[in-house]
Amino acid sequence: MVDLLISNVDDDLFALSAKHLEVEFDQIITAEQAKSYKPSLNNFRLAIERINLPLEQILHVAASVYHDIVTAKSLGLSTVWVNRRAEQEGVGATLPAVSQPDLEVPDLKTIAALSSPKEY
């Protein structure tokens, strides 16, 4: 398994944020490295290139339908939407978008508790 993060920040800002995370990633792709911001296809294509696995073996987990799910699905990736706003109205600070993730969960604990991504 490869843990890869795609973030809409520059390398310096992510380095500061990473100090507060309790997890390490095998790969990190920032907007600075991709030279574009999500939802650009470029960010996802760079991730797919770095992961170097067949698309059917990649699962994209994200909190934004607009920034992540729409683009990941357009490239043929399986997706999980972490819908932290399920009990709230509106879409929060992101733009509205329409896409159907393969699985919707309320938090990361739920996805982590699944014994296999194939269960969805």
PDB file of C-alpha atoms in Angstrom:
ATOM      1  CA  MET A   1       0.000   0.000   0.000  1.00  0.00           C
ATOM      2  CA  VAL A   2       1.188   3.510  -0.842  1.00  0.00           C
ATOM      3  CA  ASP A   3      -0.047   6.434   1.247  1.00  0.00           C
ATOM      4  CA  LEU A   4       0.006   9.545  -0.913  1.00  0.00           C
ATOM      5  CA  LEU A   5      -1.311  13.000  -0.085  1.00  0.00           C
ATOM      6  CA  ILE A   6      -2.336  15.581  -2.688  1.00  0.00           C
ATOM      7  CA  SER A   7      -2.581  19.051  -1.133  1.00  0.00           C
ATOM      8  CA  ASN A   8      -3.407  22.516  -2.485  1.00  0.00           C
ATOM      9  CA  VAL A   9      -0.529  24.165  -0.601  1.00  0.00           C
ATOM     10  CA  ASP A  10       3.123  24.913  -1.295  1.00  0.00           C
ATOM     11  CA  ASP A  11       5.998  22.797   0.005  1.00  0.00           C
ATOM     12  CA  ASP A  12       6.926  25.166   2.861  1.00  0.00           C
ATOM     13  CA  LEU A  13       3.390  25.389   4.226  1.00  0.00           C
ATOM     14  CA  PHE A  14       2.968  21.626   4.079  1.00  0.00           C
ATOM     15  CA  ALA A  15       6.279  21.141   5.904  1.00  0.00           C
ATOM     16  CA  LEU A  16       4.942  23.310   8.742  1.00  0.00           C
ATOM     17  CA  SER A  17       1.614  21.450   8.805  1.00  0.00           C
ATOM     18  CA  ALA A  18       3.278  18.020   8.636  1.00  0.00           C
ATOM     19  CA  LYS A  19       4.870  18.604  12.044  1.00  0.00           C
ATOM     20  CA  HIS A  20       1.375  18.420  13.559  1.00  0.00           C
ATOM     21  CA  LEU A  21       0.194  15.308  11.740  1.00  0.00           C
ATOM     22  CA  GLU A  22       0.324  11.961  13.467  1.00  0.00           C
ATOM     23  CA  VAL A  23       0.921  10.063  10.239  1.00  0.00           C
ATOM     24  CA  GLU A  24       3.663   9.917   7.648  1.00  0.00           C
ATOM     25  CA  PHE A  25       2.988   9.626   3.936  1.00  0.00           C
ATOM     26  CA  ASP A  26       5.010   7.676   1.390  1.00  0.00           C
ATOM     27  CA  GLN A  27       4.505  10.461  -1.141  1.00  0.00           C
ATOM     28  CA  ILE A  28       3.344  14.068  -0.892  1.00  0.00           C
ATOM     29  CA  ILE A  29       2.250  16.114  -3.882  1.00  0.00           C
ATOM     30  CA  THR A  30       1.758  19.806  -3.272  1.00  0.00           C
ATOM     31  CA  ALA A  31       0.273  22.363  -5.633  1.00  0.00           C
ATOM     32  CA  GLU A  32       3.784  23.772  -5.922  1.00  0.00           C
ATOM     33  CA  GLN A  33       5.155  20.454  -7.197  1.00  0.00           C
ATOM     34  CA  ALA A  34       2.230  19.906  -9.567  1.00  0.00           C
ATOM     35  CA  LYS A  35       2.321  23.541 -10.706  1.00  0.00           C
ATOM     36  CA  SER A  36      -1.482  23.587 -10.450  1.00  0.00           C
ATOM     37  CA  TYR A  37      -4.263  23.412  -7.892  1.00  0.00           C
ATOM     38  CA  LYS A  38      -6.898  20.732  -7.485  1.00  0.00           C
ATOM     39  CA  PRO A  39      -9.256  20.038  -9.156  1.00  0.00           C
ATOM     40  CA  SER A  40      -6.728  20.148 -12.022  1.00  0.00           C
ATOM     41  CA  LEU A  41      -6.202  16.796 -13.722  1.00  0.00           C
ATOM     42  CA  ASN A  42      -2.474  17.523 -13.530  1.00  0.00           C
ATOM     43  CA  ASN A  43      -2.329  16.985  -9.756  1.00  0.00           C
ATOM     44  CA  PHE A  44      -4.022  13.599 -10.052  1.00  0.00           C
ATOM     45  CA  ARG A  45      -1.994  12.486 -13.064  1.00  0.00           C
ATOM     46  CA  LEU A  46       1.201  13.278 -11.147  1.00  0.00           C
ATOM     47  CA  ALA A  47      -0.104  11.195  -8.225  1.00  0.00           C
ATOM     48  CA  ILE A  48      -0.958   8.272 -10.498  1.00  0.00           C
ATOM     49  CA  GLU A  49       2.498   8.477 -12.076  1.00  0.00           C
ATOM     50  CA  ARG A  50       4.230   8.470  -8.677  1.00  0.00           C
ATOM     51  CA  ILE A  51       2.097   5.638  -7.300  1.00  0.00           C
ATOM     52  CA  ASN A  52       2.853   3.567 -10.403  1.00  0.00           C
ATOM     53  CA  LEU A  53      -0.024   1.125  -9.883  1.00  0.00           C
ATOM     54  CA  PRO A  54      -2.923   0.186 -12.142  1.00  0.00           C
ATOM     55  CA  LEU A  55      -5.886   2.555 -11.692  1.00  0.00           C
ATOM     56  CA  GLU A  56      -8.058  -0.259 -10.312  1.00  0.00           C
ATOM     57  CA  GLN A  57      -5.632  -0.603  -7.382  1.00  0.00           C
ATOM     58  CA  ILE A  58      -5.866   3.071  -6.374  1.00  0.00           C
ATOM     59  CA  LEU A  59      -8.437   4.376  -3.889  1.00  0.00           C
ATOM     60  CA  HIS A  60      -8.786   8.153  -3.567  1.00  0.00           C
ATOM     61  CA  VAL A  61     -10.140   9.294  -0.178  1.00  0.00           C
ATOM     62  CA  ALA A  62     -11.119  12.955   0.091  1.00  0.00           C
ATOM     63  CA  ALA A  63     -13.300  15.489   1.880  1.00  0.00           C
ATOM     64  CA  SER A  64     -14.150  17.595  -1.180  1.00  0.00           C
ATOM     65  CA  VAL A  65     -16.407  16.438  -3.984  1.00  0.00           C
ATOM     66  CA  TYR A  66     -15.465  19.534  -6.003  1.00  0.00           C
ATOM     67  CA  HIS A  67     -11.674  19.420  -5.505  1.00  0.00           C
ATOM     68  CA  ASP A  68     -11.195  15.653  -5.496  1.00  0.00           C
ATOM     69  CA  ILE A  69     -14.044  13.257  -6.194  1.00  0.00           C
ATOM     70  CA  VAL A  70     -15.118  14.713  -9.563  1.00  0.00           C
ATOM     71  CA  THR A  71     -11.565  14.653 -10.952  1.00  0.00           C
ATOM     72  CA  ALA A  72     -10.613  11.281  -9.470  1.00  0.00           C
ATOM     73  CA  LYS A  73     -13.761   9.667 -10.892  1.00  0.00           C
ATOM     74  CA  SER A  74     -13.103  11.235 -14.329  1.00  0.00           C
ATOM     75  CA  LEU A  75      -9.749   9.437 -14.355  1.00  0.00           C
ATOM     76  CA  GLY A  76     -11.320   6.105 -13.434  1.00  0.00           C
ATOM     77  CA  LEU A  77     -10.260   5.978  -9.779  1.00  0.00           C
ATOM     78  CA  SER A  78     -12.358   4.453  -7.015  1.00  0.00           C
ATOM     79  CA  THR A  79     -13.319   7.123  -4.495  1.00  0.00           C
ATOM     80  CA  VAL A  80     -14.397   7.573  -0.898  1.00  0.00           C
ATOM     81  CA  TRP A  81     -15.977  10.861   0.149  1.00  0.00           C
ATOM     82  CA  VAL A  82     -15.382  11.791   3.776  1.00  0.00           C
ATOM     83  CA  ASN A  83     -18.562  13.824   4.245  1.00  0.00           C
ATOM     84  CA  ARG A  84     -17.945  15.546   7.563  1.00  0.00           C
ATOM     85  CA  ARG A  85     -20.887  17.859   6.848  1.00  0.00           C
ATOM     86  CA  ALA A  86     -23.486  15.082   6.475  1.00  0.00           C
ATOM     87  CA  GLU A  87     -25.587  16.471   9.321  1.00  0.00           C
ATOM     88  CA  GLN A  88     -25.291  20.099   8.124  1.00  0.00           C
ATOM     89  CA  GLU A  89     -26.821  22.093   5.307  1.00  0.00           C
ATOM     90  CA  GLY A  90     -24.764  23.438   2.404  1.00  0.00           C
ATOM     91  CA  VAL A  91     -21.324  22.511   1.139  1.00  0.00           C
ATOM     92  CA  GLY A  92     -19.205  24.622   3.486  1.00  0.00           C
ATOM     93  CA  ALA A  93     -16.253  26.527   2.057  1.00  0.00           C
ATOM     94  CA  THR A  94     -16.037  24.481  -1.140  1.00  0.00           C
ATOM     95  CA  LEU A  95     -17.882  24.953  -4.401  1.00  0.00           C
ATOM     96  CA  PRO A  96     -20.904  22.760  -5.053  1.00  0.00           C
ATOM     97  CA  ALA A  97     -20.301  19.793  -7.352  1.00  0.00           C
ATOM     98  CA  VAL A  98     -22.147  16.698  -8.440  1.00  0.00           C
ATOM     99  CA  SER A  99     -20.425  13.336  -8.503  1.00  0.00           C
ATOM    100  CA  GLN A 100     -21.175   9.947  -7.010  1.00  0.00           C
ATOM    101  CA  PRO A 101     -18.337   8.548  -4.898  1.00  0.00           C
ATOM    102  CA  ASP A 102     -18.062   4.789  -4.562  1.00  0.00           C
ATOM    103  CA  LEU A 103     -18.457   5.138  -0.806  1.00  0.00           C
ATOM    104  CA  GLU A 104     -19.462   7.960   1.545  1.00  0.00           C
ATOM    105  CA  VAL A 105     -18.302   7.945   5.172  1.00  0.00           C
ATOM    106  CA  PRO A 106     -18.739  10.516   7.961  1.00  0.00           C
ATOM    107  CA  ASP A 107     -15.100  10.497   9.100  1.00  0.00           C
ATOM    108  CA  LEU A 108     -11.678   8.922   8.573  1.00  0.00           C
ATOM    109  CA  LYS A 109     -12.189   6.531  11.490  1.00  0.00           C
ATOM    110  CA  THR A 110     -14.933   4.819   9.532  1.00  0.00           C
ATOM    111  CA  ILE A 111     -12.777   4.195   6.465  1.00  0.00           C
ATOM    112  CA  ALA A 112      -9.861   3.079   8.624  1.00  0.00           C
ATOM    113  CA  ALA A 113     -12.097   0.552  10.378  1.00  0.00           C
ATOM    114  CA  LEU A 114     -12.892  -1.248   7.126  1.00  0.00           C
ATOM    115  CA  SER A 115     -10.769  -4.366   6.900  1.00  0.00           C
ATOM    116  CA  SER A 116     -10.529  -4.054   3.124  1.00  0.00           C
ATOM    117  CA  PRO A 117     -11.474  -1.329   0.617  1.00  0.00           C
ATOM    118  CA  LYS A 118     -13.255  -4.103  -1.323  1.00  0.00           C
ATOM    119  CA  GLU A 119     -15.980  -4.174   1.369  1.00  0.00           C
ATOM    120  CA  TYR A 120     -17.666  -1.110  -0.023  1.00  0.00           C
TER     121      TYR A 120
END
